[in-house]
PDB file of C-alpha atoms in Angstrom:
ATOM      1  CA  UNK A   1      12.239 -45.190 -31.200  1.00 96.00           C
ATOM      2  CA  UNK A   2      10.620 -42.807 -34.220  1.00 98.00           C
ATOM      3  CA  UNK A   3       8.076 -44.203 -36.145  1.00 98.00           C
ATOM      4  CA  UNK A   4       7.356 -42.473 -39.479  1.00 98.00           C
ATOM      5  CA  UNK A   5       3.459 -42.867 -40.596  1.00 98.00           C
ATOM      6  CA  UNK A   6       3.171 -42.572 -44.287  1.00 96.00           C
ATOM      7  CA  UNK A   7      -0.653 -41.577 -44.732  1.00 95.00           C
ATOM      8  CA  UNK A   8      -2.045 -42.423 -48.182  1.00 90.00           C
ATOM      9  CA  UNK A   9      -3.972 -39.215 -49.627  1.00 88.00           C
ATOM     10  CA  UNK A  10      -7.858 -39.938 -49.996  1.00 77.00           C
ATOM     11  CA  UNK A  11      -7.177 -43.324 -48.302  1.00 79.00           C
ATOM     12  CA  UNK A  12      -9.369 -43.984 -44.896  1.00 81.00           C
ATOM     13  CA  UNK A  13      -7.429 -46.624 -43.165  1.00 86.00           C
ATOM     14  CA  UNK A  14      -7.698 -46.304 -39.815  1.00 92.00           C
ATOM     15  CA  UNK A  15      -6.435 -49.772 -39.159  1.00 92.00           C
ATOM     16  CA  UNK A  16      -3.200 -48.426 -40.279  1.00 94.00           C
ATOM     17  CA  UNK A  17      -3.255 -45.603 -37.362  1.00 96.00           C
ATOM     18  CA  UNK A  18      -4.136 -48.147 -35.029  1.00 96.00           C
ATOM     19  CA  UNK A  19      -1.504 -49.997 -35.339  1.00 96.00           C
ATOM     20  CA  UNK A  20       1.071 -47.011 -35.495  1.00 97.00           C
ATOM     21  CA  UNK A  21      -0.626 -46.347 -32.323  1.00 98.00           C
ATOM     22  CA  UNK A  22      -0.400 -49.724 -30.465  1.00 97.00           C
ATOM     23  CA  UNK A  23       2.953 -49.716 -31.404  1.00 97.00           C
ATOM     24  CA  UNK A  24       4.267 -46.425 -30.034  1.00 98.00           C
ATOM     25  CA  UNK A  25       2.365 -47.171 -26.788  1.00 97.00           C
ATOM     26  CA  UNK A  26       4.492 -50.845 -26.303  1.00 97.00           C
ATOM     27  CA  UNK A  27       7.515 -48.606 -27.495  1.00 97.00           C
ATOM     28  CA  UNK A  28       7.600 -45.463 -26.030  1.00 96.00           C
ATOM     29  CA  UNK A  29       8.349 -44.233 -29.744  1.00 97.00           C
ATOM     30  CA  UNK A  30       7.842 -40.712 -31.266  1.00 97.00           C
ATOM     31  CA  UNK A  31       5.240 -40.697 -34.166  1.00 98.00           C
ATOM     32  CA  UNK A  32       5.521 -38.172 -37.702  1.00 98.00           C
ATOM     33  CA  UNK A  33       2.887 -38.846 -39.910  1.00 98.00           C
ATOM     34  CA  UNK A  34       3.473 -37.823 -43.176  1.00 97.00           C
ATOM     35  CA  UNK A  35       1.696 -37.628 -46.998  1.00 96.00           C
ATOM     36  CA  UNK A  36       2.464 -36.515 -49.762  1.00 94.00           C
ATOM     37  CA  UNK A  37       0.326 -34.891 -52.618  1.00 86.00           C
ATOM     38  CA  UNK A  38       1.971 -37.188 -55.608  1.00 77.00           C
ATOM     39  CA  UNK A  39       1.842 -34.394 -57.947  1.00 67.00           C
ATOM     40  CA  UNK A  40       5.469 -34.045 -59.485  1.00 61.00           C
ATOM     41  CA  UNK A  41       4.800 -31.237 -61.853  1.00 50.00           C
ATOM     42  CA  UNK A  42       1.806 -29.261 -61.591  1.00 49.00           C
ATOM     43  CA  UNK A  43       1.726 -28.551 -65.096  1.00 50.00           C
ATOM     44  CA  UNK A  44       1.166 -32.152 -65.649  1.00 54.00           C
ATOM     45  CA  UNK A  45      -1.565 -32.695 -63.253  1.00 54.00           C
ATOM     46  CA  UNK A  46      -5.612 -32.895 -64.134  1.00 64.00           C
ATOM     47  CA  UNK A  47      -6.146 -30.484 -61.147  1.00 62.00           C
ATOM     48  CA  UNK A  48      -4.543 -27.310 -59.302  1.00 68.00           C
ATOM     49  CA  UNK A  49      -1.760 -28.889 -56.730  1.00 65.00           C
ATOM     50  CA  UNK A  50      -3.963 -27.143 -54.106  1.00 75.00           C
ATOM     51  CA  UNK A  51      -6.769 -29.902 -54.582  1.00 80.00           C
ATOM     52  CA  UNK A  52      -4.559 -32.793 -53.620  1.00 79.00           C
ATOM     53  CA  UNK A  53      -1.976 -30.889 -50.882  1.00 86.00           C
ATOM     54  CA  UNK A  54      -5.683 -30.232 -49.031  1.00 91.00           C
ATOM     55  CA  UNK A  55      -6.523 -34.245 -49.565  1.00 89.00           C
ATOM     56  CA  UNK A  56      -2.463 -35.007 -48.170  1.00 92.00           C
ATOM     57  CA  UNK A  57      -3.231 -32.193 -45.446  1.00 95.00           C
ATOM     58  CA  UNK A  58      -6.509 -33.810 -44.682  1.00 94.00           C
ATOM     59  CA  UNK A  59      -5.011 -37.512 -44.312  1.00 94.00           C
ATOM     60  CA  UNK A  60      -2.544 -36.251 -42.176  1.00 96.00           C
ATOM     61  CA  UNK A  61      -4.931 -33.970 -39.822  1.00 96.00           C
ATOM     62  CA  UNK A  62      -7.008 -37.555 -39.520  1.00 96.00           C
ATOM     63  CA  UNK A  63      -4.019 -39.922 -38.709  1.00 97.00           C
ATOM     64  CA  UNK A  64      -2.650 -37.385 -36.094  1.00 97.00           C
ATOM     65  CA  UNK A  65      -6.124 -36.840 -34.458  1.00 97.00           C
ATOM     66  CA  UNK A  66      -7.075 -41.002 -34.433  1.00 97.00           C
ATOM     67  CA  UNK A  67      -3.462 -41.009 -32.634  1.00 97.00           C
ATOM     68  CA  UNK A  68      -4.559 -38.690 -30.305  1.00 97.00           C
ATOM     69  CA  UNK A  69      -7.317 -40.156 -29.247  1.00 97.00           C
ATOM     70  CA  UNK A  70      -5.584 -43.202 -28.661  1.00 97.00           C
ATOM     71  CA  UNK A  71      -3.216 -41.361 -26.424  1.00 97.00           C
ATOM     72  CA  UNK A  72      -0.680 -40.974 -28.572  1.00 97.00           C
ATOM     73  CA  UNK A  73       1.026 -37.421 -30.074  1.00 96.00           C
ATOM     74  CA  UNK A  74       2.207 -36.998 -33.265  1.00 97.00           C
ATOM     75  CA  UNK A  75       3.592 -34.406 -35.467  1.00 97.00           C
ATOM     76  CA  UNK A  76       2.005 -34.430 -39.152  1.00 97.00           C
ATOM     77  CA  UNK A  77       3.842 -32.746 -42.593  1.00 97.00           C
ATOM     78  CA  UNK A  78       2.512 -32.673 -45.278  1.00 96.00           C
ATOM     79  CA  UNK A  79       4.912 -32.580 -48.590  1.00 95.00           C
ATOM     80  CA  UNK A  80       4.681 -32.309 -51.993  1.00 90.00           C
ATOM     81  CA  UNK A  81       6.181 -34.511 -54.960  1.00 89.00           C
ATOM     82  CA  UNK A  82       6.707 -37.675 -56.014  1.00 89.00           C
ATOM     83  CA  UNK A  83       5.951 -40.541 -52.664  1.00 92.00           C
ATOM     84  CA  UNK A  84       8.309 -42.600 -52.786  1.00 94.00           C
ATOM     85  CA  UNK A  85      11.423 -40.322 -52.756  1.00 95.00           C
ATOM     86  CA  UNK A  86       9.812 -38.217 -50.257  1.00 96.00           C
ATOM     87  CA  UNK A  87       8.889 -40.876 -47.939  1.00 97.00           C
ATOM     88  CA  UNK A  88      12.071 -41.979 -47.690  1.00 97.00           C
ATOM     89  CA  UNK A  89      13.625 -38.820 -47.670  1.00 97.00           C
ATOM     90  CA  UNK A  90      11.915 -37.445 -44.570  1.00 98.00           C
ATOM     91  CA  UNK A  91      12.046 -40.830 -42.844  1.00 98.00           C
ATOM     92  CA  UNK A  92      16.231 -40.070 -43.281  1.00 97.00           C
ATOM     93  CA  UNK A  93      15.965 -36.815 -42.243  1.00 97.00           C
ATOM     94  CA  UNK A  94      13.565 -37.712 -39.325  1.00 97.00           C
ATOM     95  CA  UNK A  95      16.331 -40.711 -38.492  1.00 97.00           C
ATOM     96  CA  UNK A  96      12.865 -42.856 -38.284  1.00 97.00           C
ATOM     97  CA  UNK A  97      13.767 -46.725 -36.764  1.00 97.00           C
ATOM     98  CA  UNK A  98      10.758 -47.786 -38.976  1.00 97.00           C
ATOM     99  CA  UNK A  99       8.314 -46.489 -41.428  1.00 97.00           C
ATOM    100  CA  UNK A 100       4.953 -47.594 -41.795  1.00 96.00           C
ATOM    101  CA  UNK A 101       2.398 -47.932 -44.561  1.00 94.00           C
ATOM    102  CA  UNK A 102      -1.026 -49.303 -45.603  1.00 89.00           C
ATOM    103  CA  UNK A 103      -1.206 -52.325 -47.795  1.00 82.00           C
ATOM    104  CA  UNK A 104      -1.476 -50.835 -51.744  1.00 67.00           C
ATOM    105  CA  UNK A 105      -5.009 -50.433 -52.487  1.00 62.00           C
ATOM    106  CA  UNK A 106      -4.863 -50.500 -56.211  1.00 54.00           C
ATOM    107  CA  UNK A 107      -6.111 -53.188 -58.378  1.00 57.00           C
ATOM    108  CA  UNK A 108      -3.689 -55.982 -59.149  1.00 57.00           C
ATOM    109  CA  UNK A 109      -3.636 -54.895 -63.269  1.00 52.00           C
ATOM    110  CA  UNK A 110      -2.688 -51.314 -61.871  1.00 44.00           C
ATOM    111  CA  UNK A 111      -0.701 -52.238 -59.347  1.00 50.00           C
ATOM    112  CA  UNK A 112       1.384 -54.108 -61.987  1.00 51.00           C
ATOM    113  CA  UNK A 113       1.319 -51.295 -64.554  1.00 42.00           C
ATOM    114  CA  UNK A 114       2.213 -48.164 -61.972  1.00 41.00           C
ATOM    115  CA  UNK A 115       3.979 -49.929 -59.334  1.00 51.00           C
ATOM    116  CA  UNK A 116       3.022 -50.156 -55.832  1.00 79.00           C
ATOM    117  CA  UNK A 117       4.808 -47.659 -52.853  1.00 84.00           C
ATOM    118  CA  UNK A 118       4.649 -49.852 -50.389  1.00 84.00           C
ATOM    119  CA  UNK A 119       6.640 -52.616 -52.320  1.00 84.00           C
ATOM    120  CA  UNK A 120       8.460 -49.983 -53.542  1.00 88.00           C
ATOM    121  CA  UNK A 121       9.904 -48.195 -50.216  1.00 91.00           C
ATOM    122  CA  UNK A 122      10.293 -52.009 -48.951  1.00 88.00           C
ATOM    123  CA  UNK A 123      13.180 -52.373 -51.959  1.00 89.00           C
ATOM    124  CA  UNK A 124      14.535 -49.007 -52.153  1.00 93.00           C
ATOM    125  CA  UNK A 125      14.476 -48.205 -48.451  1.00 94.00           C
ATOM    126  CA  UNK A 126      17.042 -48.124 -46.035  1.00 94.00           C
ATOM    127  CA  UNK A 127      15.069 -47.543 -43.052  1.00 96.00           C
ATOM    128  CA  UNK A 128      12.676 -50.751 -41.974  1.00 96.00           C
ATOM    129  CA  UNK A 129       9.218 -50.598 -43.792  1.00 95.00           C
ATOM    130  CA  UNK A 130       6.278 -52.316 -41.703  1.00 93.00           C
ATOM    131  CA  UNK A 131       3.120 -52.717 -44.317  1.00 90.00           C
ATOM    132  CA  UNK A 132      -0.399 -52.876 -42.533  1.00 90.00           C
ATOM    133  CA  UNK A 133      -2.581 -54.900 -44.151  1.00 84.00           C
ATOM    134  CA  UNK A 134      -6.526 -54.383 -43.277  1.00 81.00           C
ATOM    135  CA  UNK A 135      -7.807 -56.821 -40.865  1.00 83.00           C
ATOM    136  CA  UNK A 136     -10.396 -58.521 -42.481  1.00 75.00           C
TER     137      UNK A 136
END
């Protein structure tokens, strides 16, 4: 089994990790986190690209060292683009059994307006998505 982590930039949700984690223990699975700066054109963007790949690279660095404390290895990538397409596009090329994601975090009016990745890679997926809510 391959589980593909999709780590949300600036995001601390360890619960997320966690869970990746318990899972991979019960399944003997492979984990690849990824995340992925969201800047399509850095023309367009209020900031250099460098500024968010270091806030993907740093999401990543975290999810793959919480894993490792837990016992588990992981390989982390960090990519750049749009999320959605790349997500699913390295969970292909990774031939991931399931991908997993945190809950959106966005307020419902914004979730509504700009959409919502995790609903998103749920209907435009082929792989399974599994979306981690927090525990509270």
């Amino acid at each position: 089994m391959h589980i593909v982590l999709a780590a949300k930039p600036d995001a601390d949700q360890p619960w997320i990790t966690d869970a990746v984690a318990r899972l991979a223990k019960q399944t003997a699975a492979t984990v690849s986190v990824l995340a992925v700066d969201q800047v399509e054109l850095e023309r367009f963007s209020a900031a250099p690209r460098s500024l968010f790949l270091q806030g993907a690279r740093e999401a990543v660095d975290a999810a793959v060292r919480r894993l490792a404390e837990a016992g588990v290895e992981a390989q982390g990538t960090v990519l750049s683009g749009r999320p959605l397409e790349r997500i699913i596009e390295f969970a292909e090329q990774q031939q991931a059994d399931v991908i997993m994601v945190g809950a959106s975090t966005r307020p419902a009016m914004a979730e509504r307006l700009l959409g919502s990745v995790p609903l998103q890679l749920i209907e435009k997926s082929s792989r399974p998505v599994l979306v981690v809510t927090h525990p509270s």
